[in-house]
Amino acid sequence: GLGAASAEPPPLEQKERYKVGFAQMESNNPWRIAETKSFHDTAESCNWDLVATDAAGSAAKQVADVDSMIAQGIDVLFLPPREEKPLIPAVMKAKAAGIPTFLVDRSVDPAVAKPGDHFVAFLGSDFIDQGKRVAEWVIENFDGDKGVIVELEGTTGSSPANDRKKGFDDRILQDERFEIVASQSGDFARDQGRQVMETLLQAHPDVNIVYAHNDEMAIGAIQALELAGRKPGEDVLVVSIDGTRDALQAIIDGKMGVTVESSPFFGPLACEVMKRYAAGEEIEHWVQVEDRIFTKDNAVDHIDEAY
Ligand code: AHR
């Protein structure tokens, strides 16, 4: 077209049925599977023809998946960008093709791609606050003199890994009892969490707190600790984020201290926000999801609804 691209996201027509794209990043954990299922369930109730893809852990494939959805003529795109920078081209191409995009559960680099312009809005949790809440729980509940912390980071370059690290580290290091002796990525995966924990345990046998950026890595770390003859929940405090069934069970079993919720059930919210946008409403740039906190006081009340 002529001149500069509009500094607004493309509009969404009001219609009976929509062709909706959901470009999932991977399906190697219960959180991702629950999120994808939430979109499939919502397709029924929200009158969507859903085009869902799975990038199998590759940002490059996720970009290609969005390309093919654009070619298939989707009306609207829901995108959980695996990493903050590599998915920016997908956001830009959707805008250029006139397709409004909503980022779900993760975001992209805000210095380059902006809500209310390149995409409509980000739907998701406050990851900095999640990390901070874990730190505050540890500060209140750790009963030793010296907390020696190993941190298992999520996918390098992803918004939850960046922000959960910042929120936790800033808060915990305000208390002189605590030291972070190692911080390494386990890619949000159980197996890698276990492997990284095995290695870090050898270098730091005095660890007594493990902070994992998600429950899958926390469960992997518990396996590594038990294999090394340690007693998670007794001599090592394990804390993380998400609220999966296995994590709630680990809390009930006394092996984990806390998990701050990060809900994967985005389908109904996606439906509601999309309809508001189609009706011409101004959408807040960050549609924030409120997160609960699960400990031994309430895990048993929530395990039946967990995934
Ligand atoms: O983006 C949200 C995070 O992605 C979840 O906390 C994690 O388990 C998932 O892989």
Coordinates of C-alpha atoms and ligand atoms in Angstrom, one line a residue:
G1 CA 0.0 0.0 0.0
L2 CA 0.9 3.7 0.0
G3 CA 2.8 5.3 2.9
A4 CA 3.5 3.8 6.3
A5 CA 1.7 0.9 7.7
S6 CA -1.1 1.8 10.1
A7 CA -0.1 2.0 13.7
E8 CA -3.1 -0.1 14.7
P9 CA -3.8 -3.8 14.5
P10 CA -6.1 -5.0 11.7
P11 CA -9.8 -4.9 12.6
L12 CA -11.9 -8.0 13.0
E13 CA -15.2 -8.3 11.2
Q14 CA -18.3 -9.5 13.2
K15 CA -19.5 -12.8 11.9
E16 CA -21.2 -16.1 12.9
R17 CA -18.2 -18.3 12.5
Y18 CA -14.5 -17.6 12.5
K19 CA -11.6 -19.4 11.1
V20 CA -9.2 -19.3 14.0
G21 CA -5.5 -20.1 14.0
F22 CA -3.8 -21.4 17.1
A23 CA 0.0 -22.0 16.5
Q24 CA 1.1 -24.1 19.5
M25 CA 4.9 -24.2 20.2
E26 CA 5.3 -27.8 21.5
S27 CA 3.3 -30.6 23.1
N28 CA 5.9 -32.2 25.4
N29 CA 4.3 -31.4 28.7
P30 CA 0.9 -31.4 30.4
W31 CA 0.6 -27.6 30.4
R32 CA 0.9 -27.3 26.6
I33 CA -1.5 -30.2 26.1
A34 CA -4.1 -28.6 28.5
E35 CA -3.8 -25.3 26.6
T36 CA -4.3 -26.9 23.2
K37 CA -7.3 -28.8 24.6
S38 CA -8.7 -25.6 25.9
F39 CA -8.7 -24.1 22.4
H40 CA -10.2 -27.2 20.9
D41 CA -13.0 -27.2 23.6
T42 CA -13.7 -23.6 23.0
A43 CA -13.9 -24.1 19.2
E44 CA -17.3 -25.9 19.8
S45 CA -18.8 -23.2 22.1
C46 CA -17.4 -20.2 20.3
N47 CA -18.2 -21.2 16.7
W48 CA -14.7 -21.5 15.5
D49 CA -13.2 -23.5 12.7
L50 CA -9.9 -24.1 14.4
V51 CA -6.7 -24.5 12.6
A52 CA -4.2 -25.8 15.2
T53 CA -0.5 -26.6 14.6
D54 CA 2.3 -27.9 16.8
A55 CA 5.8 -26.5 16.2
A56 CA 7.4 -29.3 18.2
G57 CA 9.7 -27.0 20.1
S58 CA 11.1 -25.1 17.1
A59 CA 10.6 -21.4 16.8
A60 CA 11.4 -21.6 13.1
K61 CA 8.6 -24.1 12.6
Q62 CA 6.3 -22.0 14.6
V63 CA 7.0 -19.1 12.2
A64 CA 6.4 -21.4 9.2
D65 CA 3.2 -22.6 10.8
V66 CA 1.9 -19.1 11.0
D67 CA 2.9 -18.6 7.4
S68 CA 0.8 -21.5 6.4
M69 CA -2.2 -20.3 8.5
I70 CA -2.0 -16.9 6.7
A71 CA -2.1 -18.7 3.4
Q72 CA -5.1 -20.7 4.6
G73 CA -7.0 -17.5 5.2
I74 CA -7.5 -17.5 9.0
D75 CA -9.6 -14.6 10.3
V76 CA -7.7 -14.2 13.6
L77 CA -4.5 -15.6 15.1
F78 CA -3.8 -16.8 18.7
L79 CA 0.0 -17.2 19.2
P80 CA 2.0 -18.3 22.2
P81 CA 5.5 -17.2 21.0
R82 CA 8.0 -19.8 22.1
E83 CA 10.8 -17.2 22.3
E84 CA 10.7 -13.4 22.6
K85 CA 12.7 -12.5 19.4
P86 CA 12.4 -15.3 16.8
L87 CA 8.6 -15.0 16.6
I88 CA 8.5 -11.3 15.8
P89 CA 8.5 -12.0 12.1
A90 CA 5.3 -14.1 12.5
V91 CA 3.6 -11.2 14.3
M92 CA 4.7 -8.7 11.6
K93 CA 3.6 -11.0 8.7
A94 CA 0.1 -11.6 10.3
K95 CA -0.4 -7.8 10.6
A96 CA 0.8 -7.2 7.0
A97 CA -1.8 -9.9 5.9
G98 CA -4.6 -8.0 7.7
I99 CA -5.0 -10.7 10.4
P100 CA -5.4 -9.5 14.0
T101 CA -3.1 -11.3 16.4
F102 CA -3.5 -12.0 20.1
L103 CA -0.5 -13.3 21.9
V104 CA -1.4 -15.9 24.5
D105 CA 0.5 -17.0 27.6
R106 CA 3.9 -15.7 26.4
S107 CA 5.0 -12.4 24.9
V108 CA 7.5 -11.1 22.3
D109 CA 10.1 -8.4 22.8
P110 CA 8.1 -5.3 23.6
A111 CA 10.8 -3.0 22.2
V112 CA 10.0 -4.3 18.7
A113 CA 6.5 -5.6 18.5
K114 CA 3.8 -3.6 20.4
P115 CA 0.3 -4.3 21.6
G116 CA -2.3 -2.0 20.0
D117 CA -0.2 -1.9 16.9
H118 CA 1.6 -5.0 15.7
F119 CA -0.7 -7.2 17.7
V120 CA -4.0 -6.5 19.6
A121 CA -3.1 -7.6 23.1
F122 CA -1.2 -10.0 25.3
L123 CA -3.4 -12.4 27.3
G124 CA -1.5 -13.9 30.2
S125 CA 0.0 -13.9 33.6
D126 CA 2.4 -11.5 35.3
F127 CA 5.5 -13.7 35.2
I128 CA 7.6 -11.2 37.3
D129 CA 5.0 -11.3 40.0
Q130 CA 4.9 -15.1 39.9
G131 CA 8.6 -15.3 40.6
K132 CA 8.3 -12.7 43.3
R133 CA 5.5 -14.6 45.0
V134 CA 7.6 -17.8 45.0
A135 CA 10.5 -15.8 46.6
E136 CA 8.2 -14.3 49.2
W137 CA 6.9 -17.8 50.1
V138 CA 10.5 -19.1 50.5
I139 CA 11.5 -16.1 52.6
E140 CA 8.5 -16.8 55.0
N141 CA 8.8 -20.6 55.1
F142 CA 12.5 -21.5 54.8
D143 CA 13.6 -22.4 58.4
G144 CA 17.4 -22.8 57.9
D145 CA 20.2 -20.3 58.5
K146 CA 21.6 -20.2 55.0
G147 CA 19.6 -20.9 51.8
V148 CA 21.7 -22.3 49.0
I149 CA 19.6 -22.0 45.9
V150 CA 19.8 -23.8 42.5
E151 CA 17.6 -22.2 39.9
L152 CA 16.3 -24.2 36.9
E153 CA 15.4 -21.7 34.2
G154 CA 12.8 -22.1 31.4
T155 CA 13.4 -21.9 27.7
T156 CA 16.2 -19.4 27.0
G157 CA 14.9 -16.2 25.4
S158 CA 11.2 -16.9 26.4
S159 CA 9.3 -14.2 28.3
P160 CA 8.4 -16.5 31.3
A161 CA 12.0 -17.5 31.7
N162 CA 13.3 -13.9 31.6
D163 CA 10.6 -12.6 33.9
R164 CA 10.3 -15.5 36.4
K165 CA 14.1 -15.1 36.9
K166 CA 13.9 -11.4 37.4
G167 CA 10.9 -11.5 39.8
F168 CA 12.5 -14.2 42.0
D169 CA 16.1 -13.2 42.0
D170 CA 15.4 -9.5 42.8
R171 CA 13.2 -10.4 45.7
I172 CA 15.1 -13.3 47.2
L173 CA 18.5 -11.5 47.1
Q174 CA 17.1 -8.7 49.3
D175 CA 17.3 -11.2 52.1
E176 CA 20.9 -11.9 53.1
R177 CA 20.2 -15.5 54.1
F178 CA 19.9 -16.5 50.5
E179 CA 22.5 -17.2 47.7
I180 CA 21.8 -18.4 44.2
V181 CA 24.8 -20.7 43.5
A182 CA 23.7 -21.8 40.0
S183 CA 21.1 -20.9 37.4
Q184 CA 20.8 -22.9 34.3
S185 CA 18.1 -23.7 31.6
G186 CA 16.2 -26.9 31.7
D187 CA 14.0 -25.7 28.7
F188 CA 10.8 -26.1 30.8
A189 CA 11.1 -29.9 30.3
R190 CA 11.0 -32.6 33.0
D191 CA 13.8 -34.7 31.5
Q192 CA 16.1 -31.7 31.1
G193 CA 15.2 -30.5 34.5
R194 CA 16.3 -33.9 35.9
Q195 CA 19.6 -33.9 33.9
V196 CA 20.6 -30.4 34.8
M197 CA 19.8 -31.0 38.5
E198 CA 21.9 -34.2 38.4
T199 CA 24.9 -32.1 37.1
L200 CA 24.3 -29.2 39.4
L201 CA 24.0 -31.4 42.5
Q202 CA 27.5 -32.7 41.9
A203 CA 28.9 -29.2 41.7
H204 CA 26.8 -27.9 44.6
P205 CA 26.1 -30.7 47.0
D206 CA 25.1 -28.2 49.7
V207 CA 22.0 -27.0 47.8
N208 CA 19.0 -26.9 50.0
I209 CA 16.5 -24.9 47.8
V210 CA 15.6 -25.6 44.2
Y211 CA 13.5 -23.0 42.4
A212 CA 12.3 -24.3 39.0
H213 CA 10.6 -21.9 36.5
N214 CA 7.9 -24.6 36.0
D215 CA 6.5 -27.7 37.6
E216 CA 7.8 -30.1 35.0
M217 CA 11.4 -29.2 35.8
A218 CA 10.6 -29.3 39.5
I219 CA 9.4 -32.9 39.2
G220 CA 12.5 -33.7 37.2
A221 CA 14.6 -32.1 40.0
I222 CA 12.8 -34.2 42.6
Q223 CA 13.7 -37.3 40.7
A224 CA 17.4 -36.3 40.5
L225 CA 17.4 -35.4 44.2
E226 CA 15.9 -38.8 45.2
L227 CA 18.3 -40.6 42.9
A228 CA 21.2 -38.9 44.7
G229 CA 19.8 -40.0 48.1
R230 CA 18.5 -36.6 49.1
K231 CA 15.0 -36.0 50.6
P232 CA 13.0 -33.3 48.8
G233 CA 10.7 -31.7 51.2
E234 CA 13.0 -32.5 54.2
D235 CA 16.5 -31.5 53.3
V236 CA 15.8 -29.7 50.1
L237 CA 12.9 -27.2 49.6
V238 CA 11.5 -27.5 46.0
V239 CA 9.4 -24.6 44.7
S240 CA 8.0 -23.7 41.3
I241 CA 5.2 -22.3 39.1
D242 CA 2.2 -23.7 37.1
G243 CA -0.1 -25.9 39.3
T244 CA 0.0 -29.2 37.4
R245 CA -1.5 -32.4 38.8
D246 CA 1.9 -33.9 39.5
A247 CA 3.1 -30.8 41.3
L248 CA -0.1 -30.7 43.5
Q249 CA 0.5 -34.4 44.3
A250 CA 4.2 -33.7 45.2
I251 CA 2.9 -31.0 47.6
I252 CA 0.4 -33.4 49.1
D253 CA 3.2 -36.0 49.4
G254 CA 5.4 -33.4 51.2
K255 CA 8.1 -33.3 48.5
M256 CA 7.3 -29.8 47.2
G257 CA 6.6 -26.5 49.1
V258 CA 4.7 -24.3 46.8
T259 CA 3.6 -23.8 43.2
V260 CA 2.3 -20.4 42.1
E261 CA -0.5 -20.9 39.5
S262 CA 0.0 -20.2 35.8
S263 CA -3.2 -21.3 34.1
P264 CA -3.2 -22.9 30.6
F265 CA -7.0 -22.6 30.1
F266 CA -6.9 -19.7 27.6
G267 CA -9.7 -20.9 25.3
P268 CA -12.7 -19.2 27.0
L269 CA -10.7 -15.9 27.5
A270 CA -9.6 -16.0 23.9
C271 CA -13.3 -16.3 22.8
E272 CA -14.4 -13.4 25.0
V273 CA -11.7 -11.0 24.1
M274 CA -12.0 -11.8 20.4
K275 CA -15.7 -11.0 20.5
R276 CA -15.2 -7.8 22.3
Y277 CA -12.6 -6.8 19.7
A278 CA -14.9 -7.7 16.8
A279 CA -17.6 -5.5 18.5
G280 CA -15.3 -2.5 18.2
E281 CA -14.3 -2.4 21.9
E282 CA -11.0 -1.0 22.9
I283 CA -9.0 -3.9 24.2
E284 CA -6.5 -3.4 27.1
H285 CA -3.0 -4.1 25.9
W286 CA -2.5 -6.7 28.6
V287 CA -5.4 -8.8 29.5
Q288 CA -4.1 -10.0 32.8
V289 CA -4.8 -13.4 34.3
E290 CA -4.9 -13.7 38.1
D291 CA -3.0 -16.5 39.6
R292 CA -3.7 -18.5 42.8
I293 CA -1.1 -20.1 45.0
F294 CA -1.0 -23.8 45.9
T295 CA 0.6 -25.1 49.1
K296 CA -0.1 -28.0 51.6
D297 CA -3.0 -25.9 52.9
N298 CA -5.1 -26.2 49.7
A299 CA -3.4 -28.6 47.2
V300 CA -5.9 -31.3 48.0
D301 CA -8.8 -29.1 47.2
H302 CA -7.5 -28.4 43.7
I303 CA -6.0 -31.6 42.5
D304 CA -9.2 -32.9 41.0
E305 CA -9.5 -30.0 38.6
A306 CA -5.7 -30.1 37.8
Y307 CA -4.2 -31.3 34.5
Ligands
AHR1 O1 4.3 -19.7 29.0 C1 3.9 -20.4 30.1 C2 4.9 -21.5 30.5 O2 5.1 -22.3 29.4 C3 4.4 -22.5 31.5 O3 4.6 -22.0 32.8 C4 5.3 -23.6 31.2 O4 5.0 -24.8 31.9 C5 5.1 -23.7 29.8 O5 5.9 -24.5 29.0

